[in-house]
Amino acid sequence: MTPTAGDGPTVAVVGSGASGLAAAFHLHRLGHRVEVIEAGEVPGGRFGIDRLGDKPVMTGGKNIGRRYDLFRAFTEAMGDHPYMPFGINASRVENGRVLTLDSDRRLRSLAHFARMGSPRDMLRLVRLARAIRADRANGYLGSPLFTELAQANDHEPLSKQFGERVTRVLLRPMVIRNNGAEPDEVYLGTFGTNLAMLLDTYEQLDHGIEPVLAAFAERVPVRLNTTAVAPVVRDGDVVGLRLSERGGPVQTREYAAVVLATTAHAAADILRGEFPALAKRLAEPTYFPSTVVLVEYDRPFFRTDVRALAMDDGPCTNAGSYGMDERHIVRYTFSGRQGRARELTDDLVAAWVDDAERRVSGHLGLTPGRRVRSVVRHWPAAYCGYTPFHGEFLAGVHQLVGDVPSLALAGDYLRGVSIEGCFRAGHEAGARIAARLAEGRP
Ligand SMILES: Cc1cc2nc3c(=O)[nH]c(=O)nc-3n(C[C@H](O)[C@H](O)[C@H](O)COP(=O)(O)OP(=O)(O)OC[C@H]3O[C@@H](n4cnc5c(N)ncnc54)[C@H](O)[C@@H]3O)c2cc1C
């Protein structure tokens, strides 16, 4: 670990996921000393770095849109980290026909689905998609357009905004994939983030995120196994953190400023004692769980033209190839209402995988090979489902944080759950702290 840039006081960034990386990267590039504090044993948060046998794998976010500008600028600055194509390709079975929603063939895919909705529904969706194309800010949380739409519509959930069929066939797979939520658990005011995902084209890092994180850790120190318990506050401003390493005694460290780059709920836990009003607001967004199982087979499972199957009749909402050329590894995602277990046991997960494998084989007429090995990852707070009237929620949070000059927030609840949304939030938090530190300079 080499010392970070600059010789001034250090800024702490709590969380080494996409949001924290973006905040730390921005501050580091501007010449500030930064230290990343991470409770986990490994960095990366919901990128989910893990192992399947000896193979480094990711059990979390790995699809990178061509429009993920901030994330791509980050990986480029970290060295040579090539991408390979991986369109979001999810088929579903409707009346015995396999329909494929493919981000690389959007128009043809949408035309398939268009026949399922009423003209009013489809026109509305096209209008929203056009608004996002015209101004990419509409694909992130907090845009004026979607804040206004929320005022008129967020008294009722998304499921009440569109017809039953288009909700089931088109909207549900989108909100399940992005939010782990059912259409009656999310709102039109945040739907721009979902549509934006559909309008992008996806790739994956050839070697996953691990080499990028290693290159980052050479530039900015990352303290693993260290939990931020509470801020240290003086005269109403944050001047440090109370930290516990490996569950040991709490120690105080002074920092020039602090960025909390965690889920809204984790930030609420850290802030509750010192900033109860802010913590109360941060407890508002909903989070939904997900369980991801990667199973390696002794031969390819999926075909090249059908690489994933979205399902709405069980706990498994999506099963798909791990990569274009890794069709022998299947990633099963268990989410949505039926994929939430009160008590998740090994037996239950095994039964879920058996059931999912049977369904995929049955639907697509594929025969699975022999299972070689698997890895299971449960995310209790996998995806943020936001709040109704989310623009107002954000305004409230920004107002309260505005009263604490040396504190900034980043996370999936500010700009959206996509990796690029988190990067935007992190970048903005870094910019806020940089501006604050510039004020203090002679
Ligand atoms: C299964 C899954 C698949 C996904 N797929 C995609 C995809 O393909 N493409 C896409 O764009 N998005 C995807 N996403 C969404 C995206 O990956 C996440 O929204 C994003 O990675 C979240 O980043 P974050 O930094 O905000 O939060 P996190 O990654 O959760 O990072 C927060 C970090 O803070 C740490 N932390 C929390 N509390 C403390 C504390 N008190 N002290 C110290 N550290 C603390 C945590 O350990 C964690 O590492 C997916 C998400 C999941 C769960």
Coordinates of C-alpha atoms and ligand atoms in Angstrom, one line a residue:
M1 CA 0.0 0.0 0.0
T2 CA 1.6 3.3 -1.0
P3 CA 0.6 6.6 0.6
T4 CA -2.2 8.4 -1.1
A5 CA -1.9 11.8 -2.9
G6 CA -1.5 15.1 -1.1
D7 CA -0.1 16.0 2.3
G8 CA -3.1 17.6 3.9
P9 CA -5.4 16.0 6.4
T10 CA -7.1 12.7 5.4
V11 CA -10.7 12.2 4.2
A12 CA -12.4 9.0 5.2
V13 CA -14.6 7.2 2.8
V14 CA -16.7 4.5 4.5
G15 CA -17.5 1.6 2.1
S16 CA -15.4 0.2 -0.7
G17 CA -18.4 -0.6 -3.1
A18 CA -19.0 1.3 -6.3
S19 CA -20.1 4.4 -4.4
G20 CA -17.1 4.6 -2.1
L21 CA -14.7 3.8 -4.9
A22 CA -16.1 6.7 -7.0
A23 CA -15.9 9.1 -4.1
A24 CA -12.3 8.1 -3.1
F25 CA -11.2 8.1 -6.8
H26 CA -12.5 11.6 -7.4
L27 CA -10.9 13.0 -4.2
H28 CA -7.6 11.2 -4.9
R29 CA -7.5 12.6 -8.4
L30 CA -8.0 16.1 -7.0
G31 CA -4.9 15.6 -4.9
H32 CA -6.5 14.8 -1.5
R33 CA -5.4 12.2 1.0
V34 CA -8.0 9.5 1.2
E35 CA -8.5 6.4 3.3
V36 CA -11.3 3.9 2.6
I37 CA -12.8 2.1 5.6
E38 CA -14.4 -1.2 4.8
A39 CA -16.2 -3.5 7.3
G40 CA -15.8 -6.6 5.1
E41 CA -12.9 -9.0 4.6
V42 CA -12.7 -8.1 0.9
P43 CA -13.3 -4.9 -0.9
G44 CA -16.0 -4.2 -3.5
G45 CA -19.2 -4.6 -1.6
R46 CA -22.0 -5.7 -3.9
F47 CA -19.7 -6.4 -6.8
G48 CA -19.5 -9.6 -4.7
I49 CA -16.0 -10.8 -5.4
D50 CA -15.8 -14.5 -4.6
R51 CA -14.3 -17.9 -5.8
L52 CA -15.9 -20.8 -7.7
G53 CA -13.2 -23.4 -7.1
D54 CA -10.1 -21.4 -8.0
K55 CA -11.9 -19.2 -10.4
P56 CA -12.4 -15.6 -9.3
V57 CA -16.1 -14.8 -9.8
M58 CA -18.6 -12.0 -9.0
T59 CA -21.9 -12.7 -7.3
G60 CA -23.1 -9.2 -7.5
G61 CA -23.1 -6.4 -10.1
K62 CA -21.1 -7.2 -13.2
N63 CA -22.9 -5.9 -16.3
I64 CA -21.4 -2.6 -17.4
G65 CA -23.4 -0.4 -19.8
R66 CA -21.7 1.3 -22.7
R67 CA -23.0 4.6 -21.1
Y68 CA -21.4 3.9 -17.7
D69 CA -19.0 6.9 -18.4
L70 CA -17.8 7.4 -14.8
F71 CA -17.2 3.8 -14.1
R72 CA -15.3 3.3 -17.4
A73 CA -13.1 6.3 -16.7
F74 CA -12.3 4.7 -13.4
T75 CA -11.3 1.3 -14.8
E76 CA -9.3 3.0 -17.5
A77 CA -7.4 5.1 -14.9
M78 CA -6.6 1.8 -13.1
G79 CA -4.7 0.3 -16.1
D80 CA -5.5 -2.0 -18.9
H81 CA -8.8 -3.7 -18.0
P82 CA -10.6 -4.8 -21.2
Y83 CA -14.3 -5.4 -21.6
M84 CA -16.1 -8.2 -23.5
P85 CA -19.7 -7.9 -24.9
F86 CA -22.5 -9.3 -22.8
G87 CA -25.9 -8.0 -23.8
I88 CA -28.6 -8.3 -21.2
N89 CA -30.5 -11.1 -22.7
A90 CA -33.4 -12.5 -20.9
S91 CA -36.0 -14.7 -22.4
R92 CA -39.4 -15.6 -21.1
V93 CA -41.9 -18.2 -22.0
E94 CA -45.3 -16.9 -22.9
N95 CA -48.0 -19.2 -24.2
G96 CA -45.3 -21.8 -25.1
R97 CA -43.2 -19.3 -27.1
V98 CA -39.8 -18.2 -26.0
L99 CA -39.7 -14.4 -26.2
T100 CA -36.2 -12.8 -25.9
L101 CA -35.7 -9.3 -24.5
D102 CA -32.2 -8.5 -25.7
S103 CA -30.5 -5.2 -25.0
D104 CA -28.6 -5.6 -28.3
R105 CA -31.8 -5.9 -30.3
R106 CA -33.9 -3.5 -28.4
L107 CA -36.3 -2.5 -31.2
R108 CA -37.2 -6.1 -32.2
S109 CA -37.5 -7.1 -28.6
L110 CA -39.7 -4.2 -27.7
A111 CA -41.9 -4.8 -30.8
H112 CA -42.5 -8.3 -29.4
F113 CA -43.6 -6.9 -26.1
A114 CA -45.5 -4.0 -27.6
R115 CA -48.2 -6.3 -28.7
M116 CA -48.8 -7.2 -25.1
G117 CA -49.7 -3.8 -23.8
S118 CA -52.6 -1.4 -24.6
P119 CA -51.7 1.4 -27.1
R120 CA -51.9 3.9 -24.1
D121 CA -49.4 1.9 -22.1
M122 CA -47.0 1.5 -24.9
L123 CA -47.2 5.2 -25.9
R124 CA -46.5 6.2 -22.3
L125 CA -43.5 3.9 -22.1
V126 CA -42.2 5.2 -25.4
R127 CA -42.6 8.8 -24.2
L128 CA -40.6 8.1 -21.0
A129 CA -37.9 6.2 -23.0
R130 CA -37.6 9.2 -25.3
A131 CA -37.3 11.6 -22.4
I132 CA -34.4 9.5 -21.1
R133 CA -32.7 9.4 -24.5
A134 CA -33.1 13.2 -24.8
D135 CA -31.6 13.8 -21.3
R136 CA -29.7 11.1 -19.5
A137 CA -30.3 12.8 -16.1
N138 CA -33.9 11.4 -16.4
G139 CA -32.3 7.9 -16.1
Y140 CA -31.0 8.7 -12.6
L141 CA -33.0 9.5 -9.4
G142 CA -33.9 13.0 -8.6
S143 CA -34.5 14.4 -12.1
P144 CA -37.1 17.2 -12.3
L145 CA -39.2 15.2 -14.8
F146 CA -39.6 12.1 -12.6
T147 CA -40.0 14.1 -9.4
E148 CA -43.0 15.8 -11.1
L149 CA -44.3 12.5 -12.4
A150 CA -44.1 11.2 -8.8
Q151 CA -46.2 14.1 -7.5
A152 CA -49.0 13.1 -9.8
N153 CA -48.7 9.3 -9.6
D154 CA -46.8 8.0 -6.6
H155 CA -49.9 7.7 -4.4
E156 CA -50.2 4.3 -6.1
P157 CA -47.5 1.8 -7.0
L158 CA -46.2 1.1 -10.5
S159 CA -48.5 -1.9 -10.8
K160 CA -51.5 0.5 -10.8
Q161 CA -50.0 2.7 -13.5
F162 CA -50.0 0.2 -16.4
G163 CA -52.2 -2.7 -17.5
E164 CA -51.9 -6.1 -15.9
R165 CA -50.3 -7.8 -18.9
V166 CA -47.6 -5.2 -19.6
T167 CA -46.9 -5.1 -15.9
R168 CA -46.4 -8.8 -15.7
V169 CA -44.5 -9.4 -18.9
L170 CA -42.4 -6.3 -19.3
L171 CA -42.2 -4.2 -16.1
R172 CA -41.9 -7.0 -13.6
P173 CA -38.7 -8.5 -15.1
M174 CA -37.2 -4.9 -15.1
V175 CA -38.0 -4.1 -11.5
I176 CA -37.1 -7.5 -10.2
R177 CA -33.8 -7.3 -12.0
N178 CA -32.9 -3.8 -10.8
N179 CA -34.7 -3.6 -7.4
G180 CA -35.5 -7.2 -6.4
A181 CA -39.0 -5.7 -6.0
E182 CA -42.4 -6.6 -7.3
P183 CA -44.3 -3.9 -9.4
D184 CA -46.5 -3.2 -6.4
E185 CA -43.5 -2.3 -4.3
V186 CA -42.0 0.4 -6.5
Y187 CA -43.2 3.7 -8.0
L188 CA -43.3 5.6 -11.3
G189 CA -41.2 8.4 -9.8
T190 CA -38.2 6.1 -9.8
F191 CA -39.0 4.1 -12.9
G192 CA -36.6 6.2 -15.1
T193 CA -33.7 4.3 -13.5
N194 CA -35.3 1.0 -14.8
L195 CA -36.0 2.2 -18.3
A196 CA -32.5 3.6 -18.6
M197 CA -31.0 0.1 -17.9
L198 CA -33.1 -1.2 -20.8
L199 CA -31.8 1.5 -23.1
D200 CA -28.1 0.6 -22.6
T201 CA -26.0 -2.1 -24.1
Y202 CA -23.9 -4.2 -21.7
E203 CA -20.4 -5.6 -21.4
Q204 CA -18.4 -7.2 -18.7
L205 CA -14.8 -6.8 -17.5
D206 CA -12.8 -9.6 -19.0
H207 CA -11.2 -10.4 -15.7
G208 CA -13.9 -9.1 -13.4
I209 CA -13.5 -6.3 -10.9
E210 CA -10.7 -7.9 -8.7
P211 CA -7.7 -6.6 -10.7
V212 CA -9.3 -3.1 -10.8
L213 CA -9.7 -3.2 -7.0
A214 CA -6.1 -4.3 -6.6
A215 CA -4.8 -1.4 -8.8
F216 CA -7.0 1.0 -6.8
A217 CA -5.6 -0.3 -3.4
E218 CA -2.1 0.5 -4.7
R219 CA -3.2 4.2 -5.0
V220 CA -5.5 4.6 -2.0
P221 CA -5.3 2.7 1.3
V222 CA -8.2 0.5 2.0
R223 CA -8.6 -0.6 5.7
L224 CA -10.5 -3.9 5.6
N225 CA -12.3 -5.5 8.6
T226 CA -12.9 -2.0 10.0
T227 CA -16.4 -0.9 10.9
A228 CA -17.3 2.8 11.2
V229 CA -19.5 2.9 14.4
A230 CA -20.3 6.6 14.7
P231 CA -19.0 10.0 13.6
V232 CA -17.0 12.2 16.0
V233 CA -18.8 15.5 16.1
R234 CA -17.5 18.9 17.2
D235 CA -19.5 22.1 17.0
G236 CA -22.1 20.4 14.9
D237 CA -19.6 19.2 12.2
V238 CA -18.0 15.8 11.6
V239 CA -14.3 15.8 12.5
G240 CA -13.6 12.1 12.7
L241 CA -14.9 8.5 13.1
R242 CA -15.2 6.0 15.8
L243 CA -13.9 2.8 14.4
S244 CA -13.8 -0.8 15.5
E245 CA -11.3 -3.3 13.9
R246 CA -12.4 -6.9 13.7
G247 CA -15.0 -6.2 16.4
G248 CA -12.4 -4.9 18.8
P249 CA -12.6 -1.9 21.1
V250 CA -13.8 1.3 19.5
Q251 CA -11.0 3.8 18.6
T252 CA -11.3 7.4 17.5
R253 CA -9.6 8.8 14.4
E254 CA -9.6 12.4 13.2
Y255 CA -10.5 13.1 9.6
A256 CA -10.8 16.3 7.6
A257 CA -14.1 15.0 6.3
V258 CA -16.2 11.9 6.0
V259 CA -18.1 10.3 3.1
L260 CA -20.6 7.6 4.1
A261 CA -20.8 5.4 0.9
T262 CA -23.1 2.6 2.2
T263 CA -26.7 1.6 2.0
A264 CA -29.1 4.2 3.4
H265 CA -29.8 1.9 6.3
A266 CA -26.1 1.4 7.2
A267 CA -25.6 5.2 7.0
A268 CA -28.6 5.6 9.3
D269 CA -27.1 3.2 11.8
I270 CA -23.8 5.2 11.9
L271 CA -25.5 8.6 12.2
R272 CA -28.4 7.7 14.6
G273 CA -26.7 8.9 17.8
E274 CA -25.4 12.2 16.6
F275 CA -27.8 13.1 13.8
P276 CA -31.2 11.5 14.6
A277 CA -33.3 13.5 12.1
L278 CA -31.0 12.5 9.2
A279 CA -30.9 8.9 10.4
K280 CA -34.7 8.8 10.5
R281 CA -34.9 9.9 6.9
L282 CA -32.2 7.5 5.8
A283 CA -34.3 4.6 7.3
E284 CA -37.1 5.4 4.8
P285 CA -36.0 3.7 1.6
T286 CA -36.9 0.0 1.2
Y287 CA -34.3 -2.6 0.5
F288 CA -35.0 -6.1 -0.9
P289 CA -32.9 -9.3 -0.5
S290 CA -31.5 -11.6 -3.1
T291 CA -29.7 -14.9 -3.1
V292 CA -27.3 -15.7 -6.0
V293 CA -26.1 -19.2 -6.7
L294 CA -23.4 -19.9 -9.2
V295 CA -23.4 -23.5 -10.4
E296 CA -20.6 -24.9 -12.6
Y297 CA -21.7 -27.9 -14.8
D298 CA -19.4 -30.3 -16.7
R299 CA -20.7 -28.9 -20.0
P300 CA -22.5 -25.8 -21.4
F301 CA -26.1 -25.4 -20.2
F302 CA -27.6 -22.4 -22.1
R303 CA -27.6 -21.9 -25.9
T304 CA -25.8 -18.9 -27.4
D305 CA -29.1 -17.3 -28.6
V306 CA -30.9 -17.8 -25.3
R307 CA -28.5 -17.0 -22.5
A308 CA -30.9 -16.3 -19.7
L309 CA -34.5 -17.0 -18.7
A310 CA -36.6 -14.7 -16.6
M311 CA -39.2 -16.6 -14.7
D312 CA -42.3 -15.4 -12.8
D313 CA -43.5 -18.7 -11.3
G314 CA -41.2 -19.4 -8.4
P315 CA -38.4 -18.1 -6.2
C316 CA -35.9 -18.1 -9.1
T317 CA -36.5 -14.9 -11.1
N318 CA -33.6 -15.3 -13.5
A319 CA -31.2 -18.0 -14.6
G320 CA -28.5 -17.3 -17.1
S321 CA -25.0 -18.0 -18.3
Y322 CA -22.2 -16.5 -16.3
G323 CA -20.6 -15.1 -19.5
M324 CA -20.9 -15.4 -23.2
D325 CA -18.2 -18.0 -23.3
E326 CA -19.0 -19.4 -19.9
R327 CA -22.3 -21.2 -20.6
H328 CA -21.2 -24.1 -18.3
I329 CA -21.6 -21.8 -15.3
V330 CA -25.2 -20.8 -14.5
R331 CA -26.1 -17.9 -12.3
Y332 CA -29.4 -18.4 -10.5
T333 CA -30.9 -15.3 -8.9
F334 CA -33.6 -15.8 -6.2
S335 CA -35.5 -12.6 -5.6
G336 CA -38.9 -11.0 -5.6
R337 CA -41.7 -12.0 -3.1
Q338 CA -41.3 -15.8 -3.6
G339 CA -37.5 -15.6 -3.3
R340 CA -37.5 -14.1 0.2
A341 CA -37.3 -16.7 2.9
R342 CA -37.8 -15.9 6.6
E343 CA -35.0 -18.4 7.3
L344 CA -32.6 -19.2 4.6
T345 CA -31.2 -22.7 5.2
D346 CA -28.8 -24.7 3.0
D347 CA -31.6 -27.2 2.3
L348 CA -33.9 -24.5 1.2
V349 CA -31.3 -23.0 -1.2
A350 CA -30.6 -26.6 -2.6
A351 CA -34.3 -27.1 -3.2
W352 CA -34.6 -23.7 -4.9
V353 CA -31.7 -24.6 -7.3
D354 CA -33.2 -28.1 -8.0
D355 CA -36.5 -26.4 -8.9
A356 CA -34.9 -23.7 -11.0
E357 CA -32.8 -26.2 -12.9
R358 CA -35.9 -28.3 -13.6
R359 CA -37.9 -25.3 -14.8
V360 CA -35.2 -24.0 -17.1
S361 CA -34.7 -27.4 -18.6
G362 CA -38.4 -27.9 -19.1
H363 CA -39.0 -24.4 -20.6
L364 CA -36.1 -24.4 -23.0
G365 CA -35.8 -28.2 -23.7
L366 CA -32.2 -28.1 -22.3
T367 CA -30.6 -31.0 -20.4
P368 CA -28.3 -29.9 -17.7
G369 CA -24.9 -31.6 -17.3
R370 CA -23.5 -32.8 -14.0
R371 CA -23.0 -30.2 -11.3
V372 CA -19.3 -29.8 -10.5
R373 CA -19.3 -27.1 -7.8
S374 CA -21.3 -24.1 -6.6
V375 CA -21.1 -20.9 -4.6
V376 CA -24.0 -19.3 -2.7
R377 CA -24.2 -15.6 -1.8
H378 CA -27.1 -14.1 0.2
W379 CA -27.5 -10.4 0.1
P380 CA -29.9 -9.3 2.8
A381 CA -30.1 -5.7 1.3
A382 CA -29.3 -6.5 -2.3
Y383 CA -31.2 -3.7 -4.0
C384 CA -32.7 -0.5 -3.0
G385 CA -36.4 -0.1 -3.9
Y386 CA -36.4 3.6 -3.1
T387 CA -39.4 5.4 -1.7
P388 CA -42.6 6.9 -3.2
F389 CA -42.1 10.6 -3.9
H390 CA -38.4 9.9 -4.0
G391 CA -37.4 13.4 -5.2
E392 CA -38.9 14.8 -2.1
F393 CA -37.0 12.3 0.1
L394 CA -33.8 13.3 -1.6
A395 CA -34.5 17.0 -1.1
G396 CA -35.0 16.3 2.6
V397 CA -31.8 14.4 2.9
H398 CA -29.7 17.0 1.0
Q399 CA -31.1 19.7 3.3
L400 CA -30.2 17.9 6.5
V401 CA -26.7 17.0 5.1
G402 CA -26.2 20.6 4.1
D403 CA -26.1 21.5 7.8
V404 CA -23.0 19.3 8.3
P405 CA -20.3 20.7 6.1
S406 CA -17.7 17.9 6.4
L407 CA -20.1 15.1 5.8
A408 CA -21.2 13.7 2.5
L409 CA -23.4 10.8 1.5
A410 CA -23.1 8.4 -1.4
G411 CA -25.0 5.2 -2.2
D412 CA -27.6 3.5 -4.3
Y413 CA -30.5 5.5 -2.9
L414 CA -29.2 8.8 -4.3
R415 CA -28.9 8.4 -8.0
G416 CA -30.0 4.8 -8.5
V417 CA -28.8 1.2 -7.9
S418 CA -26.9 0.8 -11.2
I419 CA -23.1 0.7 -10.8
E420 CA -23.1 4.0 -12.8
G421 CA -25.8 5.5 -10.6
C422 CA -23.6 4.6 -7.6
F423 CA -20.6 6.1 -9.3
R424 CA -22.5 9.3 -9.9
A425 CA -23.5 9.5 -6.3
G426 CA -19.9 8.8 -5.2
H427 CA -18.5 11.4 -7.6
E428 CA -20.9 14.0 -6.3
A429 CA -20.1 13.3 -2.7
G430 CA -16.4 13.6 -3.5
A431 CA -17.0 16.9 -5.3
R432 CA -18.9 18.2 -2.2
I433 CA -16.1 17.4 0.1
A434 CA -13.4 18.8 -2.3
A435 CA -15.3 22.1 -2.4
R436 CA -15.5 22.1 1.4
L437 CA -11.8 21.5 1.8
A438 CA -11.0 24.2 -0.8
E439 CA -13.0 26.7 1.3
G440 CA -10.7 25.9 4.3
R441 CA -7.5 26.5 2.3
P442 CA -5.6 29.8 2.8
Ligands
LIG1 C1 -26.9 -9.6 -7.2 C2 -26.7 -8.2 -7.7 C3 -26.5 -8.1 -9.1 C4 -26.4 -6.8 -9.6 N1 -26.2 -6.6 -11.0 C5 -25.9 -5.4 -11.5 C6 -25.4 -5.2 -12.8 O1 -25.2 -6.2 -13.5 N2 -25.1 -4.0 -13.2 C7 -25.3 -2.9 -12.5 O2 -25.1 -1.7 -12.9 N3 -25.7 -3.0 -11.2 C8 -26.0 -4.2 -10.6 N4 -26.3 -4.4 -9.3 C9 -26.4 -3.2 -8.5 C10 -25.0 -2.7 -8.0 O3 -24.1 -3.7 -8.0 C11 -25.1 -2.1 -6.6 O4 -26.2 -1.2 -6.5 C12 -23.8 -1.4 -6.2 O5 -22.7 -2.2 -6.4 C13 -23.9 -0.9 -4.8 O6 -22.7 -0.2 -4.5 P1 -22.6 0.7 -3.2 O7 -21.1 1.1 -3.1 O8 -23.6 1.8 -3.1 O9 -22.9 -0.3 -2.0 P2 -22.1 -1.6 -1.5 O10 -21.5 -2.3 -2.7 O11 -23.0 -2.4 -0.7 O12 -20.9 -1.0 -0.7 C14 -21.1 -0.5 0.6 C15 -19.9 -1.1 1.4 O13 -19.9 -0.4 2.7 C16 -19.5 -1.4 3.7 N5 -20.1 -0.9 5.0 C17 -21.4 -0.9 5.3 N6 -21.5 -0.4 6.6 C18 -20.2 -0.1 7.0 C19 -19.6 0.4 8.2 N7 -20.4 0.8 9.2 N8 -18.3 0.5 8.3 C20 -17.5 0.2 7.2 N9 -18.0 -0.3 6.1 C21 -19.3 -0.5 6.0 C22 -20.1 -2.7 3.2 O14 -19.4 -3.8 3.7 C23 -19.9 -2.6 1.7 O15 -18.7 -3.1 1.2 C24 -26.5 -5.7 -8.8 C25 -26.7 -5.8 -7.4 C26 -26.8 -7.1 -6.9 C27 -27.0 -7.3 -5.4

